[in-house]
PDB file of C-alpha atoms in Angstrom:
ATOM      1  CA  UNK A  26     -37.762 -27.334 -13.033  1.00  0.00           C
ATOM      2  CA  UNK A  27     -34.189 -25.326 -12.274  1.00  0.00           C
ATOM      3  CA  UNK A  28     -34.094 -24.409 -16.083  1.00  0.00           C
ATOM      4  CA  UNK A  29     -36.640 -21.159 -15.658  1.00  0.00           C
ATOM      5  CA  UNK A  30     -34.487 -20.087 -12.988  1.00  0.00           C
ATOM      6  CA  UNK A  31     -30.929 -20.403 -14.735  1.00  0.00           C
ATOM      7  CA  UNK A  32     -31.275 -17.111 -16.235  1.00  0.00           C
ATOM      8  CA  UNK A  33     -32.325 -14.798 -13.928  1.00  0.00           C
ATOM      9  CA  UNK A  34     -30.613 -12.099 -11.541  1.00  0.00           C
ATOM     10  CA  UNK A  35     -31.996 -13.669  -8.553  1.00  0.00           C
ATOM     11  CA  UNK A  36     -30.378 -17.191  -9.628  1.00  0.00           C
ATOM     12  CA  UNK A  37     -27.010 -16.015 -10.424  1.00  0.00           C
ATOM     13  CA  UNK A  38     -26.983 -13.584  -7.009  1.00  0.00           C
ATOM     14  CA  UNK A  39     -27.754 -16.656  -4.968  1.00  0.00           C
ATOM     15  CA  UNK A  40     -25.062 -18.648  -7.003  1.00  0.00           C
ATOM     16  CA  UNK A  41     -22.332 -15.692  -5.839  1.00  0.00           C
ATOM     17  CA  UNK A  42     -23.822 -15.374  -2.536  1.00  0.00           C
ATOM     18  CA  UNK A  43     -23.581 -19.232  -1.485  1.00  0.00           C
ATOM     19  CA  UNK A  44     -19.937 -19.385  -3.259  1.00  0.00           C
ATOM     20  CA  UNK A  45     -17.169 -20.364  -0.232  1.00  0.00           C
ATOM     21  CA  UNK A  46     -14.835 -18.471  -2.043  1.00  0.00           C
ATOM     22  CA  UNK A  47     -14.180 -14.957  -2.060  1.00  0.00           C
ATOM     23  CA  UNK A  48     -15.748 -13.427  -5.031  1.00  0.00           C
ATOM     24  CA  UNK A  49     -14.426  -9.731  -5.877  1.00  0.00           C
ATOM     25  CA  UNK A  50     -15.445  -7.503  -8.519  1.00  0.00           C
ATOM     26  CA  UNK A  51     -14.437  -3.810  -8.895  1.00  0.00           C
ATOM     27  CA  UNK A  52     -15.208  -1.155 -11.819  1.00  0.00           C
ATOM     28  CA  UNK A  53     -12.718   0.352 -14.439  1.00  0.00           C
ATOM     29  CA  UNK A  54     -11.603   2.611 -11.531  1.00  0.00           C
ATOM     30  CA  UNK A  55     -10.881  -0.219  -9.091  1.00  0.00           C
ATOM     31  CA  UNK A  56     -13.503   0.386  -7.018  1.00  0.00           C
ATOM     32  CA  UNK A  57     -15.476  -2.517  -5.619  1.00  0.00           C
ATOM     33  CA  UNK A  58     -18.948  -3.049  -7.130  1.00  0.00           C
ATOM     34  CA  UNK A  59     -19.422  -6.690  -5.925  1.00  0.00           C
ATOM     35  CA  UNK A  60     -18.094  -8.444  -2.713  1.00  0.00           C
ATOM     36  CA  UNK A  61     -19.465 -12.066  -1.421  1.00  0.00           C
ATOM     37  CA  UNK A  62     -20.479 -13.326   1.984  1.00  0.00           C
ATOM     38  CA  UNK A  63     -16.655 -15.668   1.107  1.00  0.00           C
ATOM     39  CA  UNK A  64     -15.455 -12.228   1.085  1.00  0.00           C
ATOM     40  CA  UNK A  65     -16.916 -10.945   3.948  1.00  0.00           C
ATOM     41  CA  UNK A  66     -14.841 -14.230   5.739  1.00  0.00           C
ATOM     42  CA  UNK A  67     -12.135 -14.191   4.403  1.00  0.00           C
ATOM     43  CA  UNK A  68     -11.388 -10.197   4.574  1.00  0.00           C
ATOM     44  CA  UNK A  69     -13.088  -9.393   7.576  1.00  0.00           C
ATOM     45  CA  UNK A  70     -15.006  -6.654   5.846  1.00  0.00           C
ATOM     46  CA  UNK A  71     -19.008  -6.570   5.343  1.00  0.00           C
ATOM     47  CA  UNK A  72     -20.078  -5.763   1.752  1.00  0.00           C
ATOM     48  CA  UNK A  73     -22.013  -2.331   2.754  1.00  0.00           C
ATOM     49  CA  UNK A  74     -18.241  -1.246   3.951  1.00  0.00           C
ATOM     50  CA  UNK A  75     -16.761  -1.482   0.971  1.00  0.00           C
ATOM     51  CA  UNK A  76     -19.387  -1.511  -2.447  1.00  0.00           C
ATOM     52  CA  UNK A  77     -19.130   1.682  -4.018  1.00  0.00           C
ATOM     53  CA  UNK A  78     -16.603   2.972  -1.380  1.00  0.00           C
ATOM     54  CA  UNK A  79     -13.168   0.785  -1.227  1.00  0.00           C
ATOM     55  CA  UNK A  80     -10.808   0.412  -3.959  1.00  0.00           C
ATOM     56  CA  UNK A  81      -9.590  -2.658  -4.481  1.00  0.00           C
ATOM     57  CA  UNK A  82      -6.263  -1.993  -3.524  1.00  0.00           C
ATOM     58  CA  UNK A  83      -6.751  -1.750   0.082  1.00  0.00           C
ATOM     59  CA  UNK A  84      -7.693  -6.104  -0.289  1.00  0.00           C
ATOM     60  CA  UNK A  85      -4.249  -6.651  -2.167  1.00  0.00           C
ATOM     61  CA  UNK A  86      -0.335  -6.753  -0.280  1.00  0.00           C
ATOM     62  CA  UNK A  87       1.613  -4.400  -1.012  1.00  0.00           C
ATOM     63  CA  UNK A  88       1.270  -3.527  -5.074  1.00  0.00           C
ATOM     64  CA  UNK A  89      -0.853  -6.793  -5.562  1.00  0.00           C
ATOM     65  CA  UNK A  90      -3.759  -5.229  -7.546  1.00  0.00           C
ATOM     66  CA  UNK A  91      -1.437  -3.496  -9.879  1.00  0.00           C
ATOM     67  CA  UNK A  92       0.647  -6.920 -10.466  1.00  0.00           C
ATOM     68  CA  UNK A  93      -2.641  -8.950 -10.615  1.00  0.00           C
ATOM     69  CA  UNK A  94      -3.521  -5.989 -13.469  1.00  0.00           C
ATOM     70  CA  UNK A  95      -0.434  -6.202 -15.569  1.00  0.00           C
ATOM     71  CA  UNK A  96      -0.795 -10.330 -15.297  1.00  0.00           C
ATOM     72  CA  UNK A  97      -4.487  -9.598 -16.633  1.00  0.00           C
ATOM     73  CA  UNK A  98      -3.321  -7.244 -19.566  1.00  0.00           C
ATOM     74  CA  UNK A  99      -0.816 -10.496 -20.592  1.00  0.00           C
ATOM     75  CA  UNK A 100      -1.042 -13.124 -22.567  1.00  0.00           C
ATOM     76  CA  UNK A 101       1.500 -14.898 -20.371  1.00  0.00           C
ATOM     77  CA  UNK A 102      -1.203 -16.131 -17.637  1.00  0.00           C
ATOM     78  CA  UNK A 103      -3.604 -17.941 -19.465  1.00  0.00           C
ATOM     79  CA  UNK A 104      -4.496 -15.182 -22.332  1.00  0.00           C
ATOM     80  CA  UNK A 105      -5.041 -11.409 -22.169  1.00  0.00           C
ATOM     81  CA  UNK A 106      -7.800 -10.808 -19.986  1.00  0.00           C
ATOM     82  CA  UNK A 107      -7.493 -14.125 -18.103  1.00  0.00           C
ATOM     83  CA  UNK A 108      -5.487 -14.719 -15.048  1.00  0.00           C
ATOM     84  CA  UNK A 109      -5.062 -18.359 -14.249  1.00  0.00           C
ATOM     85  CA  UNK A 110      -5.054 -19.844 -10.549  1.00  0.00           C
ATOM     86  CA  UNK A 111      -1.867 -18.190  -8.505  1.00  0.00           C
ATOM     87  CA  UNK A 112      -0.739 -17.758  -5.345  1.00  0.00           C
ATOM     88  CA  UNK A 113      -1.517 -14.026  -3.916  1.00  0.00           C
ATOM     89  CA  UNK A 114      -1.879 -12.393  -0.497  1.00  0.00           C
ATOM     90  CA  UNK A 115      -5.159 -10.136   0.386  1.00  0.00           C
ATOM     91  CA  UNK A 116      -4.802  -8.374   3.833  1.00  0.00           C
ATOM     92  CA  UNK A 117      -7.958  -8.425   6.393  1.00  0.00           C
ATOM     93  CA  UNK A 118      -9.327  -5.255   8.121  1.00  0.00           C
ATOM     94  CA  UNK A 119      -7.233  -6.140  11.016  1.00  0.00           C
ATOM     95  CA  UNK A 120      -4.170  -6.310   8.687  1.00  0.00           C
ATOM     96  CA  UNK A 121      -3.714  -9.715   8.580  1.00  0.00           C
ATOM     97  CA  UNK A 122      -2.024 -11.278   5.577  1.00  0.00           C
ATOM     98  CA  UNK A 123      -4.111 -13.955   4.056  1.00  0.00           C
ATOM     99  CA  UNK A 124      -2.632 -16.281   1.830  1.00  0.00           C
ATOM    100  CA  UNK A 125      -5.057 -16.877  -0.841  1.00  0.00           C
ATOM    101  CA  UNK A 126      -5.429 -18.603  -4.596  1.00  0.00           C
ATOM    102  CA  UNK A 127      -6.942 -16.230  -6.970  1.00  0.00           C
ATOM    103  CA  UNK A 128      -7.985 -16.465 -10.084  1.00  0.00           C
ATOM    104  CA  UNK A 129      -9.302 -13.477 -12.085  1.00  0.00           C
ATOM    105  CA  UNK A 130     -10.447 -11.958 -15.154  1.00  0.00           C
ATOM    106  CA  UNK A 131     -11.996  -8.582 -16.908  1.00  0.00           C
ATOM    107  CA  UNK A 132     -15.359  -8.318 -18.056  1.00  0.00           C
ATOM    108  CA  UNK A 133     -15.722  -6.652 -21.096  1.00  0.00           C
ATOM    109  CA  UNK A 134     -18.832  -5.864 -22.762  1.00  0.00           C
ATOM    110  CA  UNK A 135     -19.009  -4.871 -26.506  1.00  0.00           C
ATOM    111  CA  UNK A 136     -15.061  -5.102 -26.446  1.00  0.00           C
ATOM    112  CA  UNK A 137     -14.632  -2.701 -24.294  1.00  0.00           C
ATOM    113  CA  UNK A 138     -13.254  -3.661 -20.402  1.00  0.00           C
ATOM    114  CA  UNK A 139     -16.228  -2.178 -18.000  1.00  0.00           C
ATOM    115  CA  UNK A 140     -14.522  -4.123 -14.435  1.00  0.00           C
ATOM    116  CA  UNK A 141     -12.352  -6.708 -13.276  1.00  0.00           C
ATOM    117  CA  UNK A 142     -13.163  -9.938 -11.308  1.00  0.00           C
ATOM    118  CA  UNK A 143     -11.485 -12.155  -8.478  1.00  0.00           C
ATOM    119  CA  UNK A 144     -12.132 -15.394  -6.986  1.00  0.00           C
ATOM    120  CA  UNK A 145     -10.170 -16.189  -4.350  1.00  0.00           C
ATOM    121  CA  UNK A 146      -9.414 -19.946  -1.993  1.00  0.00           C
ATOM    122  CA  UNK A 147      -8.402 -19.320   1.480  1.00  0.00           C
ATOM    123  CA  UNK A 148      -5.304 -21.006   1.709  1.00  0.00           C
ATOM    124  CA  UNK A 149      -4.900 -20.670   5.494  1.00  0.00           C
ATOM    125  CA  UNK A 150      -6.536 -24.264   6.549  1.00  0.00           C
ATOM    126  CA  UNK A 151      -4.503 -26.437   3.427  1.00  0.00           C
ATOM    127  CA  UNK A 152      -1.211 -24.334   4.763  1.00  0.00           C
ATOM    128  CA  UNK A 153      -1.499 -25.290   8.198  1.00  0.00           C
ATOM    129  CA  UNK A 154      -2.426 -29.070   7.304  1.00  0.00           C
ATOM    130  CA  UNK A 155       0.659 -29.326   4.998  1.00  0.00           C
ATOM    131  CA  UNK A 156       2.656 -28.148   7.782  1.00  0.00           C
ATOM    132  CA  UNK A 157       1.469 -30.948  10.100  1.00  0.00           C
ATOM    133  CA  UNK A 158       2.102 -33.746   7.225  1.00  0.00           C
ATOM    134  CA  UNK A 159       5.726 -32.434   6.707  1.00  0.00           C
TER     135      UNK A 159
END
């Protein structure tokens, strides 16, 4: 019965919608085109704020989307356009450094790169565990 509905929009939406983690996508330019309710918790923006207006800059640390870029454009990180599971930092609208795993990749279509997508694990809950085991 799920097979009709494993290729449609409204499938794959609800698949990115009900994620936990922070899904992230942003166009050529860096601005955001796609941002998750996981998103919306972990950054403490909602997606009207930022689609179409927010680069994705202003979610990194520091330089973060530039390094997370130049990892993407490697083949040192698990192959050019792939960015395999690291540890990153995304600040909140309050300004609050998150701790975070990402993992990322471009899109490309017909060979060419059109955007540029994150997933990201809030790593605040493990952190504070493994500092009550130690």
């Amino acid at each position: 019965m799920i097979e009709k509905y494993l290729n449609s929009r409204d499938f794959l939406a609800r698949v990115i919608d009900s994620a936990v983690d922070a899904i992230v996508a942003a166009d050529n330019e860096g601005i955001i085109v796609l941002f998750n309710p996981g998103a919306d918790r972990i950054c403490g923006y909602k997606a009207a704020e930022v689609i179409g207006r927010t680069s994705v800059r202003d979610i990194y640390d520091g330089d973060g989307a530039r390094e997370v870029m130049s990892m993407l454009r490697s083949d040192d990180f698990g192959g050019f356009g792939r960015l395999e599971k690291i540890r990153h930092t995304l600040v909140t609208k309050a300004g609050e450094k998150v701790p975070v795993s990402l993992t990322a990749s471009i899109i490309f279509e017909r060979d060419e790169p059109v955007a540029t997508v994150g997933i990201f694990t809030d790593l605040r809950q493990r952190i504070e565990i493994e500092k009550h085991l130690d």
